[in-house]
Coordinates of C-alpha atoms in Angstrom, one line a residue:
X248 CA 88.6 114.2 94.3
X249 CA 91.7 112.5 93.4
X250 CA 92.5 109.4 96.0
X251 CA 96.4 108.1 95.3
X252 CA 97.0 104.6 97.3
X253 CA 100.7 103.8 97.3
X254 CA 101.2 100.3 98.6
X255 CA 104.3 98.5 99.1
X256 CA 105.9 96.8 96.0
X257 CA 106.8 93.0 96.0
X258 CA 109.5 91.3 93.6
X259 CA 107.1 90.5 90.5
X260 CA 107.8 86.7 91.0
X261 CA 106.3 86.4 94.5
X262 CA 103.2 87.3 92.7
X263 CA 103.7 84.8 89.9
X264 CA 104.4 82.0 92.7
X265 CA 101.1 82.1 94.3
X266 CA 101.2 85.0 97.0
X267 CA 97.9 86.7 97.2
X268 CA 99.7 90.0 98.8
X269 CA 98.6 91.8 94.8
X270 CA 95.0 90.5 95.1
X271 CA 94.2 91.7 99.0
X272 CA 95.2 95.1 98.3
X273 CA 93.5 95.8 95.3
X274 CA 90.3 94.1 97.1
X275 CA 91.1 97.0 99.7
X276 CA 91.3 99.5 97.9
X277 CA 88.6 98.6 95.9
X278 CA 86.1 98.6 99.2
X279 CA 87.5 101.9 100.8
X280 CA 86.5 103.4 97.3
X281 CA 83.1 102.1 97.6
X282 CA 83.1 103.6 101.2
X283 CA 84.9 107.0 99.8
X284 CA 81.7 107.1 97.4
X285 CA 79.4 106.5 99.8
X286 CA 80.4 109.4 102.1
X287 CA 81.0 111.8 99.1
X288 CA 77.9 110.9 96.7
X289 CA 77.7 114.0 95.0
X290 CA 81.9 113.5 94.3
X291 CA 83.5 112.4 91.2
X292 CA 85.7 110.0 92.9
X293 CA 89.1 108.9 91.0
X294 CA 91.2 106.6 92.3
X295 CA 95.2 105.5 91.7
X296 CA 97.1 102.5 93.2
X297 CA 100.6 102.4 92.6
X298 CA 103.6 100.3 94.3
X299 CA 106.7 101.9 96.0
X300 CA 109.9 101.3 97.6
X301 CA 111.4 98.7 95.3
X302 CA 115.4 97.8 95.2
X303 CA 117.6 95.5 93.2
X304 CA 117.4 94.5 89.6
X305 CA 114.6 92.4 89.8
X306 CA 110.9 93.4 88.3
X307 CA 109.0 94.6 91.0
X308 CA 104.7 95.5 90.8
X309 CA 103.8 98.1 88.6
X310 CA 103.1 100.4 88.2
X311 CA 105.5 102.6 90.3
X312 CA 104.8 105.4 92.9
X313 CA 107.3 107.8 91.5
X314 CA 106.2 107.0 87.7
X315 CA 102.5 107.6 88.3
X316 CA 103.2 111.1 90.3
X317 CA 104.9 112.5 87.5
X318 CA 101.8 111.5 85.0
X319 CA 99.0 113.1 87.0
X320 CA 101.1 115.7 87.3
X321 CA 101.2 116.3 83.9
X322 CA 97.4 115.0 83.6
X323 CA 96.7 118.6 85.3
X324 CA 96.2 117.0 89.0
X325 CA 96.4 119.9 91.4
X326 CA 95.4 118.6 94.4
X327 CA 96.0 115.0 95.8
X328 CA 95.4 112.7 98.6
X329 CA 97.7 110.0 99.1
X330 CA 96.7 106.9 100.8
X331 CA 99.4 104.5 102.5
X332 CA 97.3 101.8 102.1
X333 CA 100.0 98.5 103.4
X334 CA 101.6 100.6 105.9
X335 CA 100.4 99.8 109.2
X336 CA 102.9 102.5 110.9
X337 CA 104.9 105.6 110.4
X338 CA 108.3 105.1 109.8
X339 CA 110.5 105.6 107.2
X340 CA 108.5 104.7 103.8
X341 CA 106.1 107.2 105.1
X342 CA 107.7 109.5 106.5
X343 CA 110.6 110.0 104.6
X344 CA 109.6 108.4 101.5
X345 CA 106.3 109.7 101.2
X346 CA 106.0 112.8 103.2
X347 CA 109.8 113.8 101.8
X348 CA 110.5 112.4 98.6
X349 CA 107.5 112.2 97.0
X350 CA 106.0 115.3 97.6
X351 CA 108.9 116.9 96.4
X352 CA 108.4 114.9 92.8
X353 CA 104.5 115.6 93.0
X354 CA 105.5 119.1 93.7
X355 CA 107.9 119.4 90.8
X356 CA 105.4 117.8 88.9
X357 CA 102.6 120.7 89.3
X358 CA 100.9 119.0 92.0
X359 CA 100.3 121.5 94.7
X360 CA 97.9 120.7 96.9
X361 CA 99.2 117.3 98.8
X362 CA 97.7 116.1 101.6
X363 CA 98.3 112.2 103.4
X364 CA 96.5 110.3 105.3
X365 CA 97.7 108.9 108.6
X366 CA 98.9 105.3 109.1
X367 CA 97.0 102.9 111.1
X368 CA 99.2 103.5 114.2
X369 CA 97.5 103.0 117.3
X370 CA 94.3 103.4 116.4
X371 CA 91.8 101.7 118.7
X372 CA 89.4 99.7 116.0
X373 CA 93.2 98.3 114.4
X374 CA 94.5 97.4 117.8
X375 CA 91.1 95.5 118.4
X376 CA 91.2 93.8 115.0
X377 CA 94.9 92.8 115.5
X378 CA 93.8 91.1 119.2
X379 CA 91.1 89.2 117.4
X380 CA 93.0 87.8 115.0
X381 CA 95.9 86.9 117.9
X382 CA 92.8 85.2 120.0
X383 CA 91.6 83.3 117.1
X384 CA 94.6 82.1 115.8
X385 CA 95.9 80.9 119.5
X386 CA 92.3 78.6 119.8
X387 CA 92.3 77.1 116.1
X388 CA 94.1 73.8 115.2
X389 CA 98.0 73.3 115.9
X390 CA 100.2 73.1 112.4
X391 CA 103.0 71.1 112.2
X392 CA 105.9 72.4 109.6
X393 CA 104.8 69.8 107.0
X394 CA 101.7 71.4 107.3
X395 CA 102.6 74.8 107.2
X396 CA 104.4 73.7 104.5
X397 CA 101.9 72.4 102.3
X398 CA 99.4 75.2 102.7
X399 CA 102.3 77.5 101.5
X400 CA 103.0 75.7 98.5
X401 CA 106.7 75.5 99.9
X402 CA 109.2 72.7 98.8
X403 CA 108.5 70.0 96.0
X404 CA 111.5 71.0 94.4
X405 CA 114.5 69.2 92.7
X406 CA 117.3 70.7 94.1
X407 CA 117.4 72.3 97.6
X408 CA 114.1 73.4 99.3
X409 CA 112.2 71.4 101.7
X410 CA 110.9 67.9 100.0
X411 CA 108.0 66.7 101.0
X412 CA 108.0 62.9 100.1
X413 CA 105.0 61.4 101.2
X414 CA 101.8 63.1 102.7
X415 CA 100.0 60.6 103.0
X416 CA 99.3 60.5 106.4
X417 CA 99.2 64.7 106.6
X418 CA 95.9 66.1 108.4
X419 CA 95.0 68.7 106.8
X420 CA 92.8 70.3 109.6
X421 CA 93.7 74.0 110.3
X422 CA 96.2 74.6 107.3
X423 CA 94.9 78.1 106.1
X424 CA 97.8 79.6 105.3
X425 CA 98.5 81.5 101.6
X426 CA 97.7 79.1 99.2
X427 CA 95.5 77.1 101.3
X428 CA 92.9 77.3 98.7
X429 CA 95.5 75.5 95.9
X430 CA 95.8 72.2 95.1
X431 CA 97.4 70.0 98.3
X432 CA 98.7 67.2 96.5
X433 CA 98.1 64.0 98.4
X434 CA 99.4 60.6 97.5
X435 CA 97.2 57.1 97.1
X436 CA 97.6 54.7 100.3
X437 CA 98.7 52.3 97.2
X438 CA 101.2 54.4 95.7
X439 CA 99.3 55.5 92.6
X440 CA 98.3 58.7 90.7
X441 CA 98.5 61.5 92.9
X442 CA 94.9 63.0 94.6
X443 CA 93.9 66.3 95.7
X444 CA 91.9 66.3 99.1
X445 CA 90.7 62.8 97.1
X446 CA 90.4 64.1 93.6
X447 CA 92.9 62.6 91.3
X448 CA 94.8 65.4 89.2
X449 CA 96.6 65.3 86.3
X450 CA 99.5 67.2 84.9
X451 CA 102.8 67.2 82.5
X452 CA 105.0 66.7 85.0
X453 CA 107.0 63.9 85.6
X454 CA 107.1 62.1 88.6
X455 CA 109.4 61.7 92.2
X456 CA 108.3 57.9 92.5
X457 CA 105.7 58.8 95.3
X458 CA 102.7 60.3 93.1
X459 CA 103.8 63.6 93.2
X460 CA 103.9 65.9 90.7
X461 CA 106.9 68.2 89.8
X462 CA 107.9 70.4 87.3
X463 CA 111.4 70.6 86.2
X464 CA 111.2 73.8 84.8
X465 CA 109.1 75.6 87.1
X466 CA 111.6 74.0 89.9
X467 CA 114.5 75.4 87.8
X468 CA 112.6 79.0 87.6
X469 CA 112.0 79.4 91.3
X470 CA 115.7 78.7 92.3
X471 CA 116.4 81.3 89.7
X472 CA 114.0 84.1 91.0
X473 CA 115.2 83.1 94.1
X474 CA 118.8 83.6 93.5
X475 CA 117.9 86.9 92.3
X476 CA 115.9 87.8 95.0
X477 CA 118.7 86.9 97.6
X478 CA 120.8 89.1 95.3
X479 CA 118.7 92.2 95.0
X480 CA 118.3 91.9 99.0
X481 CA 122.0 92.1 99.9
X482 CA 121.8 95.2 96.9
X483 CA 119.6 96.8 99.2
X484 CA 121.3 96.3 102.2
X485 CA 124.4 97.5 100.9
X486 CA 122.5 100.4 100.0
X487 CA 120.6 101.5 102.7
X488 CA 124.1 101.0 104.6
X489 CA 126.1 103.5 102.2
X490 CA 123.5 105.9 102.8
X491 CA 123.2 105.9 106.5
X492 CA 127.0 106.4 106.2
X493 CA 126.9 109.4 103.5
X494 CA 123.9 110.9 105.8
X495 CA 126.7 110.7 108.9
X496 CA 129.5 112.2 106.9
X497 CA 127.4 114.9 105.5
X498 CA 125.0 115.7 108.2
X499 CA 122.1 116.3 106.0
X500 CA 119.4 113.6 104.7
X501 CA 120.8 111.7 101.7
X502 CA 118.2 113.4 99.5
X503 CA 119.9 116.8 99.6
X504 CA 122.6 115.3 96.9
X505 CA 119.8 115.0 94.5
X506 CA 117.8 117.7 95.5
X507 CA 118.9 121.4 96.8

C-alpha cells in the first residue's frame, strides 16, 4: 500500500530562518505511518511526502507534488492514496488542486487507481483539539510584543525590522512561540558580554553597543529573502487574479487551456 502525503510548500528560506513548519510535518507523518502499520501489520506500507502549491521565483520545499507523481508513475504505482496532510479544510488546494489537477498528472502518469483522503473539516476529535488549545492558550501567561518578539527570533537587524535594544528587564514567562527553544539573547545588568537565560554566549558577530549579538551578513541575507519573498507574493497575486479573470471570459476552469 502506497500512502502519498502532499503538504503545503513554504519558501525554502523560512525553513533556513528557524521555522519548525518542515520538522512538525514530517514528525506527523512519520507517527500516522507508525499508526498505518499498526492497523495493516501484514501490509508493506510505503510512504511519500512531497510539498505543493508553490509560486514566484523563489526555492520553495522539495521535493514537489507534481514531480513526485510523475516518478511513481513511472516506478509502476497503480494504485495511490493521497494524504493532505497540512490542510485542515477543503477548498481549493484540495479540491481543485488535488482532486483536479493532480489526478489528471497521476492519471497521465499510469496511475489509475487514486483515491484521497478527506480533510480534517469538521470532524468532532479536531474541533475538540482546536477548543483545547483556545482554552489553554486564553489561561497561560500574557506576552507583550517584545516578547512575542523574542520567542520568534524577530528583529535584531541592521536596517529596518523591529530592534530590540535592551532586554534586560524582559520576563520571559510564557514566550513559547516558534523558536522559543533558541537562544534568547539577554544583556548583563552591567552592560557586558551578552547571556542566554544567564549563560554567557559567544559568537563572530560584532556588536550593537548593548551586548547583543548581530550578524551583518545574515542581517543582509534576510532582507534579501525577504524582498524576494514580498516579490514572489505579489507574483502570485497577480496570478491567481489573471486566472480568475481568464476563467470569467472563458467560462471553463483555467485548466482546460492546458488540458482538453
Amino acid at each position: 500500500n502506497i500512502y502519498f502525503f502532499s503538504a503545503h510548500g513554504v519558501p525554502q528560506s523560512y525553513i533556513e530562518a528557524g521555522d519548525p513548519y518542515q520538522s512538525q510535518i514530517q514528525t506527523c507523518v512519520d507517527k500516522i505511518s507508525k499508526q498505518i502499520q499498526i492497523n495493516n501489520p501484514k501490509s508493506d506500507v510505503q510512504v511519500h511526502l512531497s510539498y505543493q502549491s508553490r509560486v514566484g521565483p523563489i526555492e520553495w520545499l522539495r521535493p514537489y507534488t507534481d514531480d513526485v507523481l510523475p516518478q511513481l508513475g513511472n516506478d509502476g504505482v497503480r494504485n495511490l492514496v493521497v494524504v493532505p496532510i497540512s490542510f485542515v479544510s477543503e477548498h481549493i488546494e484540495t479540491l481543485e488542486e488535488i482532486d483536479i489537477e493532480y489526478r489528471e498528472l497521476a492519471e497521465e502518469n499510469g496511475i489509475s487507481n487514486w483515491r484521497r483522503a478527506p480533510a480534517l473539516n469538521t470532524d468532532e476529535i479536531f474541533i475538540e483539539d482546536m477548543a483545547d488549545m483556545v482554552y489553554e492558550a486564553l489561561n497561560s501567561p500574557c506576552q507583550s510584543v517584545t516578547e512575542a518578539c523574542v520567542a520568534n527570533n524577530v528583529g535584531i537587524t541592521i536596517d529596518g525590522g523591529i530592534a530590540v535594544d535592551d532586554m534586560s528587564d524582559i520576563s520571559f514567562i510564557g514566550v513559547g512561540g516558534v523558536g522559543s527553544d533558541a537562544d534568547l539573547y539577554q544583556t548583563t545588568s552591567s552592560g557586558g558580554s551578552a547571556t542566554t537565560s544567564g549563560t554567557p554566549t559567544s559568537g563572530s558577530g560584532t556588536s550593537n553597543g548593548n551586548g547583543m549579538s548581530i550578524n551583518a551578513q545574515e542581517s543582509g541575507k534576510k532582507i534579501q529573502a525577504e524582498a524576494n519573498e514580498r516579490f514572489g507574493g505579489r507574483i502570485a497575486i497577480v496570478a491567481v487574479a489573471t486566472a480568475i479573470l481568464i476563467e470569467l471570459l472563458s467560462g471553463k476552469p483555467i485548466y482546460h487551456l492546458f488540458w482538453n
